[in-house]
Coordinates of C-alpha atoms in Angstrom, one line a residue:
M1 CA -145.7 8.3 13.4
L2 CA -142.8 8.4 10.9
K3 CA -143.1 12.2 10.7
K4 CA -143.0 12.4 14.5
I5 CA -139.8 10.3 14.6
C6 CA -138.1 12.4 11.9
S7 CA -139.1 15.6 13.8
I8 CA -137.5 14.3 17.0
L9 CA -134.3 13.3 15.1
L10 CA -134.0 16.8 13.5
I11 CA -134.5 18.5 16.9
T12 CA -131.9 16.2 18.4
V13 CA -129.3 16.9 15.7
A14 CA -130.0 20.6 15.9
F15 CA -129.7 20.6 19.6
A16 CA -126.4 18.7 19.4
S17 CA -125.0 21.1 16.9
C18 CA -126.0 24.1 19.0
T19 CA -124.4 22.6 22.1
K20 CA -121.2 21.4 20.5
E21 CA -118.3 22.8 22.4
E22 CA -116.0 25.2 20.4
T23 CA -112.3 24.6 20.8
P24 CA -110.0 27.6 21.1
L25 CA -107.9 28.0 18.0
T26 CA -104.2 27.8 18.1
V27 CA -101.4 28.9 15.7
T28 CA -97.9 27.6 16.4
P29 CA -94.6 29.1 15.2
D30 CA -94.3 26.2 12.8
D31 CA -97.7 27.2 11.3
Y32 CA -96.2 30.6 10.6
N33 CA -93.0 29.1 9.3
N34 CA -95.0 27.0 6.9
A35 CA -96.8 30.1 5.7
V36 CA -93.5 31.9 5.0
D37 CA -92.2 28.8 3.3
K38 CA -95.2 28.8 1.0
V39 CA -94.4 32.5 0.1
T40 CA -90.9 31.4 -0.8
E41 CA -92.2 28.5 -2.8
V42 CA -94.5 30.9 -4.8
I43 CA -91.7 33.5 -5.3
I44 CA -89.5 30.8 -6.8
H45 CA -92.3 29.4 -8.9
D46 CA -93.3 32.9 -10.2
I47 CA -89.6 33.9 -10.7
F48 CA -89.8 37.2 -8.9
S49 CA -86.6 39.3 -9.0
P50 CA -84.6 39.6 -5.8
P51 CA -85.8 43.2 -5.1
V52 CA -89.5 42.4 -5.8
A53 CA -89.2 39.2 -3.6
S54 CA -88.0 41.4 -0.7
R55 CA -91.1 43.5 -1.0
I56 CA -93.4 40.4 -0.8
Y57 CA -91.6 39.2 2.4
A58 CA -91.6 42.7 4.0
Y59 CA -95.3 43.6 3.5
S60 CA -96.7 40.1 4.4
N61 CA -94.6 39.9 7.6
M62 CA -95.4 43.5 8.6
A63 CA -99.2 42.7 8.3
A64 CA -98.9 39.8 10.7
Y65 CA -96.7 41.7 13.1
E66 CA -99.1 44.6 13.3
V67 CA -101.9 42.2 14.3
L68 CA -99.9 40.5 17.0
V69 CA -98.5 43.7 18.5
Q70 CA -102.0 44.7 19.5
N71 CA -102.0 41.8 22.0
H72 CA -98.4 42.1 23.1
P73 CA -97.6 45.3 25.0
E74 CA -93.9 44.4 25.3
Y75 CA -93.7 45.0 21.5
K76 CA -94.1 48.3 19.7
S77 CA -96.2 49.0 16.6
L78 CA -94.4 49.9 13.3
A79 CA -96.8 52.9 12.9
G80 CA -94.8 56.1 13.1
Q81 CA -91.5 54.2 12.6
I82 CA -92.0 53.0 9.1
H83 CA -92.3 55.8 6.6
E84 CA -95.8 57.1 6.1
L85 CA -97.4 54.1 8.0
G86 CA -100.3 55.2 10.1
E87 CA -101.8 53.7 13.2
T88 CA -103.2 50.1 12.7
P89 CA -106.9 49.8 13.3
K90 CA -108.0 48.1 16.5
P91 CA -110.6 45.3 16.6
D92 CA -114.1 45.9 18.1
A93 CA -114.0 45.5 21.8
E94 CA -117.0 43.2 21.7
T95 CA -115.5 40.7 19.3
A96 CA -113.5 37.7 20.5
V97 CA -110.5 38.1 18.2
N98 CA -107.8 35.4 18.3
Y99 CA -104.8 37.5 17.4
D100 CA -102.6 34.6 16.4
V101 CA -105.2 33.4 13.9
A102 CA -105.8 37.0 12.7
A103 CA -102.0 37.5 12.2
L104 CA -101.8 34.4 9.9
V105 CA -104.9 35.6 8.0
A106 CA -103.3 39.0 7.5
Q107 CA -100.0 37.4 6.3
M108 CA -101.7 35.1 3.8
E109 CA -103.9 37.9 2.5
M110 CA -101.0 40.2 1.9
A111 CA -98.9 37.5 0.3
K112 CA -101.8 36.5 -2.0
S113 CA -102.1 40.1 -3.2
L114 CA -98.4 40.4 -4.1
I115 CA -97.9 37.3 -6.2
F116 CA -99.1 35.8 -9.4
S117 CA -100.0 32.2 -8.4
E118 CA -102.7 33.2 -6.0
D119 CA -104.2 29.7 -6.0
R120 CA -101.1 28.3 -4.2
I121 CA -101.7 30.6 -1.2
T122 CA -105.5 30.2 -1.5
E123 CA -105.2 26.4 -1.3
M124 CA -103.2 26.6 2.0
R125 CA -105.5 29.3 3.4
D126 CA -108.7 27.4 2.6
S127 CA -107.3 24.3 4.2
L128 CA -106.6 26.2 7.4
Y129 CA -110.0 27.9 7.3
M130 CA -111.7 24.5 7.0
Q131 CA -109.9 23.2 10.1
W132 CA -110.6 26.4 12.1
E133 CA -114.3 26.4 11.0
E134 CA -114.7 22.9 12.4
Q135 CA -113.1 23.8 15.7
N136 CA -114.5 27.3 16.4
P137 CA -116.5 29.1 13.8
T138 CA -117.3 32.1 16.1
E139 CA -113.6 32.8 16.8
L140 CA -112.6 32.3 13.2
A141 CA -115.2 34.8 12.0
A142 CA -114.0 37.5 14.3
S143 CA -110.3 36.8 13.8
K144 CA -110.7 36.5 10.0
A145 CA -112.5 39.9 9.9
Y146 CA -109.8 41.6 11.9
G147 CA -106.9 40.0 10.0
L148 CA -108.4 41.2 6.7
Q149 CA -109.0 44.6 8.1
V150 CA -105.3 45.0 9.0
A151 CA -104.3 43.6 5.6
D152 CA -106.4 46.2 3.9
H153 CA -104.7 48.9 6.1
I154 CA -101.3 47.7 4.9
K155 CA -102.4 47.5 1.3
A156 CA -103.7 51.0 1.3
W157 CA -100.4 52.3 2.7
M158 CA -98.4 50.0 0.3
D159 CA -100.1 51.6 -2.7
G160 CA -98.1 54.7 -2.1
D161 CA -94.7 53.1 -2.5
M162 CA -94.2 53.8 -6.2
Y163 CA -94.1 50.2 -7.2
K164 CA -97.1 50.5 -9.6
Q165 CA -95.5 53.5 -11.3
T166 CA -92.2 51.8 -11.8
R167 CA -94.0 49.0 -13.8
T168 CA -94.6 51.4 -16.6
M169 CA -91.2 53.2 -16.6
P170 CA -88.8 52.7 -19.5
K171 CA -86.4 49.8 -19.8
F172 CA -82.7 50.4 -19.0
S173 CA -80.8 51.8 -21.9
V174 CA -77.5 50.1 -22.7
N175 CA -74.6 52.2 -23.9
P176 CA -72.4 49.9 -26.1
D177 CA -70.0 52.8 -26.9
N178 CA -68.8 53.1 -23.4
P179 CA -66.5 50.2 -22.5
S180 CA -67.1 50.6 -18.7
R181 CA -70.9 50.4 -18.8
W182 CA -72.9 47.3 -18.1
Q183 CA -74.0 45.1 -21.0
P184 CA -76.4 42.1 -21.0
T185 CA -74.6 38.8 -20.3
P186 CA -74.9 35.3 -21.6
P187 CA -76.7 33.0 -22.0
A188 CA -80.0 34.9 -22.0
Y189 CA -78.8 38.4 -22.5
M190 CA -81.7 39.8 -20.4
D191 CA -82.4 43.5 -20.0
G192 CA -81.3 45.1 -16.8
I193 CA -83.7 44.1 -14.0
E194 CA -85.6 46.8 -12.0
P195 CA -83.6 49.9 -13.1
H196 CA -86.1 52.2 -11.2
W197 CA -86.0 50.3 -7.9
M198 CA -84.3 53.2 -6.2
K199 CA -87.6 55.1 -6.6
I200 CA -89.4 52.7 -4.3
R201 CA -90.3 54.2 -0.9
T202 CA -87.9 53.1 1.8
L203 CA -89.1 51.7 5.1
V204 CA -86.6 52.8 7.7
I205 CA -83.6 54.4 5.9
D206 CA -83.9 58.1 5.1
S207 CA -83.3 57.7 1.3
A208 CA -82.0 55.3 -1.3
D209 CA -78.6 57.0 -1.3
Q210 CA -78.2 57.3 2.5
F211 CA -75.6 54.5 2.5
M212 CA -74.0 55.2 -0.9
P213 CA -70.7 53.3 -1.1
I214 CA -67.5 54.9 -2.4
P215 CA -67.2 54.7 -6.2
P216 CA -65.7 51.6 -7.7
P217 CA -62.1 51.6 -8.9
E218 CA -61.7 53.8 -12.0
F219 CA -62.3 51.7 -15.2
S220 CA -59.0 50.9 -16.9
M221 CA -57.8 47.9 -18.9
E222 CA -54.2 49.0 -18.5
E223 CA -52.1 46.3 -16.8
G224 CA -51.2 47.4 -13.2
S225 CA -54.3 49.6 -12.7
E226 CA -56.4 48.7 -9.7
F227 CA -59.4 47.9 -11.9
H228 CA -57.4 45.6 -14.1
K229 CA -55.9 43.8 -11.1
Q230 CA -59.4 43.1 -9.7
L231 CA -60.5 41.9 -13.1
M232 CA -57.6 39.5 -13.4
E233 CA -58.2 38.3 -9.8
V234 CA -61.7 37.1 -10.9
Y235 CA -60.2 35.4 -14.0
D236 CA -57.4 33.7 -12.0
V237 CA -59.5 32.6 -9.1
R238 CA -62.0 30.9 -11.5
N239 CA -59.3 29.2 -13.5
A240 CA -57.8 27.7 -10.3
M241 CA -61.1 26.3 -9.0
T242 CA -62.0 22.7 -9.4
E243 CA -64.7 20.4 -8.1
E244 CA -62.1 18.5 -6.1
G245 CA -58.7 19.5 -4.5
D246 CA -57.5 22.5 -2.6
D247 CA -60.0 24.9 -4.1
S248 CA -63.0 22.6 -4.0
E249 CA -64.5 24.5 -1.0
K250 CA -64.5 27.7 -3.0
M251 CA -66.7 25.9 -5.6
E252 CA -69.0 24.7 -2.8
I253 CA -69.3 28.2 -1.3
A254 CA -70.1 29.7 -4.7
K255 CA -72.8 27.3 -5.4
F256 CA -74.3 27.4 -1.9
W257 CA -74.9 31.2 -2.1
D258 CA -75.8 31.3 -5.8
C259 CA -79.5 32.4 -5.1
N260 CA -80.0 33.4 -8.7
P261 CA -83.7 33.1 -9.9
Y262 CA -82.7 33.8 -13.5
V263 CA -80.5 30.8 -14.3
S264 CA -81.1 29.7 -17.9
T265 CA -80.3 26.3 -19.3
H266 CA -79.8 25.8 -23.0
K267 CA -80.3 22.4 -24.8
G268 CA -80.2 22.7 -28.5
H269 CA -82.8 25.2 -29.6
L270 CA -84.6 24.9 -26.2
M271 CA -84.1 27.3 -23.3
F272 CA -85.6 26.9 -19.9
A273 CA -85.2 28.4 -16.4
T274 CA -83.9 26.7 -13.4
K275 CA -85.9 28.2 -10.6
K276 CA -83.9 29.1 -7.4
I277 CA -84.3 30.9 -4.2
T278 CA -83.4 34.7 -4.0
P279 CA -80.7 36.1 -1.7
G280 CA -83.4 37.5 0.5
G281 CA -85.2 34.2 0.5
H282 CA -82.0 32.5 1.7
W283 CA -81.8 34.9 4.7
I284 CA -85.5 34.4 5.4
G285 CA -84.6 30.7 5.6
I286 CA -81.9 31.6 8.1
V287 CA -84.5 33.4 10.2
K288 CA -86.5 30.2 10.4
I289 CA -83.4 28.2 11.5
A290 CA -82.6 30.8 14.2
T291 CA -86.0 31.1 15.7
K292 CA -86.5 27.3 15.7
K293 CA -83.2 26.9 17.4
V294 CA -84.1 29.2 20.3
N295 CA -87.7 27.8 20.4
A296 CA -89.1 31.2 19.8
D297 CA -92.9 31.7 20.5
L298 CA -95.1 33.0 17.7
M299 CA -94.7 36.7 18.6
E300 CA -90.9 36.5 18.6
T301 CA -90.9 34.5 15.4
V302 CA -93.0 37.1 13.5
Y303 CA -90.9 39.9 15.1
V304 CA -87.6 38.4 13.8
Y305 CA -89.1 37.7 10.3
T306 CA -90.4 41.3 10.2
K307 CA -87.3 43.1 11.3
T308 CA -85.1 41.0 9.0
S309 CA -87.3 41.5 6.0
V310 CA -87.4 45.3 6.6
A311 CA -83.6 45.3 6.4
L312 CA -83.6 43.2 3.3
F313 CA -86.2 45.5 1.6
D314 CA -84.2 48.7 2.4
G315 CA -81.0 46.9 1.5
F316 CA -82.2 46.1 -2.1
I317 CA -83.3 49.8 -2.6
S318 CA -79.9 51.0 -1.4
C319 CA -78.0 48.5 -3.5
W320 CA -80.0 49.0 -6.7
D321 CA -79.5 52.8 -6.3
E322 CA -75.8 52.3 -6.6
K323 CA -76.0 49.6 -9.3
Y324 CA -77.7 51.9 -11.8
R325 CA -75.7 54.9 -10.8
S326 CA -72.2 53.4 -11.3
N327 CA -73.6 51.1 -14.1
L328 CA -70.4 49.0 -14.1
I329 CA -69.6 46.3 -16.6
R330 CA -69.5 42.7 -15.3
P331 CA -66.2 40.7 -15.3
E332 CA -67.6 38.0 -17.7
T333 CA -68.1 40.6 -20.4
L334 CA -64.6 42.1 -20.2
I335 CA -62.8 38.7 -19.9
N336 CA -64.6 37.4 -22.9
Q337 CA -63.8 40.5 -24.9
Y338 CA -60.2 41.1 -24.0
I339 CA -58.7 38.0 -22.3
D340 CA -60.4 34.7 -23.0
D341 CA -63.5 34.3 -25.2
A342 CA -64.1 30.8 -23.9
W343 CA -64.0 31.7 -20.2
A344 CA -67.2 31.3 -18.1
P345 CA -67.9 32.0 -14.5
V346 CA -68.9 29.2 -12.0
L347 CA -72.3 31.0 -11.6
Q348 CA -74.4 32.6 -14.3
T349 CA -74.0 36.3 -14.2
P350 CA -77.3 37.9 -13.0
P351 CA -79.0 40.5 -15.3
F352 CA -78.1 43.9 -13.7
P353 CA -75.0 46.1 -13.3
E354 CA -72.0 44.9 -11.2
Y355 CA -71.4 47.5 -8.4
S356 CA -72.2 47.0 -5.6
S357 CA -72.8 43.3 -4.9
G358 CA -76.5 42.7 -4.1
H359 CA -75.8 39.6 -2.1
S360 CA -73.1 41.4 -0.1
V361 CA -75.4 44.3 0.7
V362 CA -78.4 42.3 1.8
S363 CA -76.4 39.7 3.6
G364 CA -74.6 42.4 5.6
A365 CA -77.9 44.1 6.4
A366 CA -79.8 40.9 7.5
A367 CA -76.8 39.7 9.6
E368 CA -76.7 43.0 11.5
V369 CA -80.3 42.8 12.5
L370 CA -80.1 39.1 13.5
T371 CA -76.9 39.8 15.5
Q372 CA -78.7 42.6 17.4
I373 CA -81.5 40.1 18.2
Y374 CA -79.5 36.9 19.0
G375 CA -75.9 38.1 19.5
D376 CA -72.6 37.7 17.7
N377 CA -71.8 34.1 18.6
F378 CA -74.9 32.4 17.4
Q379 CA -73.9 29.1 15.8
F380 CA -76.3 27.6 13.3
D381 CA -76.4 25.0 10.6
D382 CA -77.7 26.4 7.3
D383 CA -79.8 23.8 5.5
T384 CA -81.6 26.4 3.3
E385 CA -80.1 25.0 0.1
T386 CA -80.6 21.3 0.7
A387 CA -83.7 21.4 -1.6
Y388 CA -81.2 22.2 -4.5
G389 CA -79.0 19.2 -3.7
L390 CA -76.4 21.3 -1.7
P391 CA -75.0 20.2 1.7
V392 CA -75.6 21.9 5.0
R393 CA -73.0 24.6 5.9
S394 CA -72.3 25.6 9.5
F395 CA -71.5 29.1 10.8
D396 CA -70.4 30.5 14.1
S397 CA -72.3 33.8 13.6
F398 CA -74.6 35.6 11.3
R399 CA -71.7 38.0 10.4
N400 CA -69.5 35.0 9.4
A401 CA -72.3 33.8 7.2
S402 CA -72.7 37.2 5.6
S403 CA -68.9 37.4 5.0
E404 CA -69.0 34.0 3.2
A405 CA -72.1 35.0 1.2
A406 CA -70.2 38.1 0.0
L407 CA -67.0 36.3 -0.9
S408 CA -69.0 33.7 -2.8
R409 CA -69.5 36.3 -5.5
L410 CA -65.7 36.3 -6.3
Y411 CA -65.6 32.5 -6.3
G412 CA -68.6 32.5 -8.5
G413 CA -66.9 34.8 -11.0
I414 CA -69.6 37.5 -11.1
H415 CA -68.2 40.3 -9.0
Y416 CA -64.9 42.2 -8.5
R417 CA -63.5 42.4 -5.0
A418 CA -64.5 46.1 -4.6
A419 CA -68.2 45.3 -5.1
I420 CA -68.0 42.6 -2.5
E421 CA -66.1 44.4 0.2
E422 CA -67.8 47.8 -0.2
G423 CA -71.1 46.1 -0.6
L424 CA -70.7 44.3 2.7
K425 CA -69.8 47.6 4.4
Q426 CA -72.8 49.2 2.8
G427 CA -75.1 46.5 4.0
R428 CA -73.7 46.4 7.5
Q429 CA -74.0 50.1 7.9
L430 CA -77.6 49.9 6.7
G431 CA -78.4 46.9 8.9
Q432 CA -77.0 48.7 12.0
F433 CA -79.2 51.7 11.2
V434 CA -82.3 49.6 10.9
A435 CA -81.4 47.7 14.1
Q436 CA -81.0 50.8 16.1
N437 CA -83.8 53.0 14.6
L438 CA -86.6 50.4 14.3
Q439 CA -87.6 50.0 17.9
M440 CA -89.9 47.0 17.9
K441 CA -89.5 46.0 21.6
S442 CA -89.9 48.0 24.8
N443 CA -86.7 48.6 26.8
T444 CA -87.9 46.0 29.4
A445 CA -88.4 43.4 26.8
Q446 CA -85.1 44.1 25.2
A447 CA -83.3 43.8 28.5
S448 CA -84.8 40.4 29.2
N449 CA -84.2 39.0 25.7

């Protein structure tokens, strides 16, 4: 009798599990924002350089976009537009793929393959998988398989971008006998970061030197020369700045756009890093702010992240090409050597040559893409830096934000004016090129946007 009752119970449980209704899976724009935020968190934790961080953002967003575009005919694939990127594989017609889920799977898989702290992405991924498995295991299996298939497609293409080869190339050689050439700066005196980044395959621009800026002012420590004037401007602006008073906003602007992942703090014999967001990460944060403000759906959200991150990626290649060509010495080095050995900038000088300004280039590039998408009078409140104890700053447009980001480098004491102004031009020209040449929406969709 007991065996009979147990058999009936087992059959009942089995029947209930077989007839359990599966709930369609959903992925919201906030789910995707959270996944991108997790990437930013890991980039900060692992202390990736600004150029390398841009690569992580670009490839992970591109993978998600290439999944979603299969289900959105109003958008265009990146295949044939991004250098050497072939057609994205299609899912099997018989499988019930949820493209939104597959896109998030692809994004997480790509991000996990590009960072060190894989466990941080894996933990988020497994939590989502557990929820989805409970709701609809059939849909999850099909969507997961397709998301991983697209991620593998992007990985195979990514392998040809020269990144692996640059890992084994020699360090940058400093020339201490040439007074105009870059030298490592305090307090850590780090080697020049990513001296071979210009060899990385571009995404949309034709070559690393396509938007090469004019040369910096000719090096001269003679009073009255253009170079010496710009050096003294950095010195004088810093000396006039205070935490309070008329120049207090300059201090706020400098700190708001710091975005230096290499800040070192020294206490006695101890040295430790203060981890911060990168310049690209700041603009990825602005993408989140903009898409949330317009209540963008998932497809639009991923589209904006992707196009912006492509501009950031190409922007860093363009900028680093010029940095290690002109190889210009930083203001801090010259001021300490020739003017005031006790002088220090507001911001720590990052470990690479001065010209052109990286923040100016990538801010200009990102702002042009975002302006193409949302217009030139897009007001937003930038809370990207609140995690670092900095107040919200408000802007009337993306271009205004990029102008302030560029000027922050003068206030921070880490760039001459030429690097700022020419860097901003360089970035805006590059951003306009990406905006015009990377066609991710059909003409009909663009007209209705």
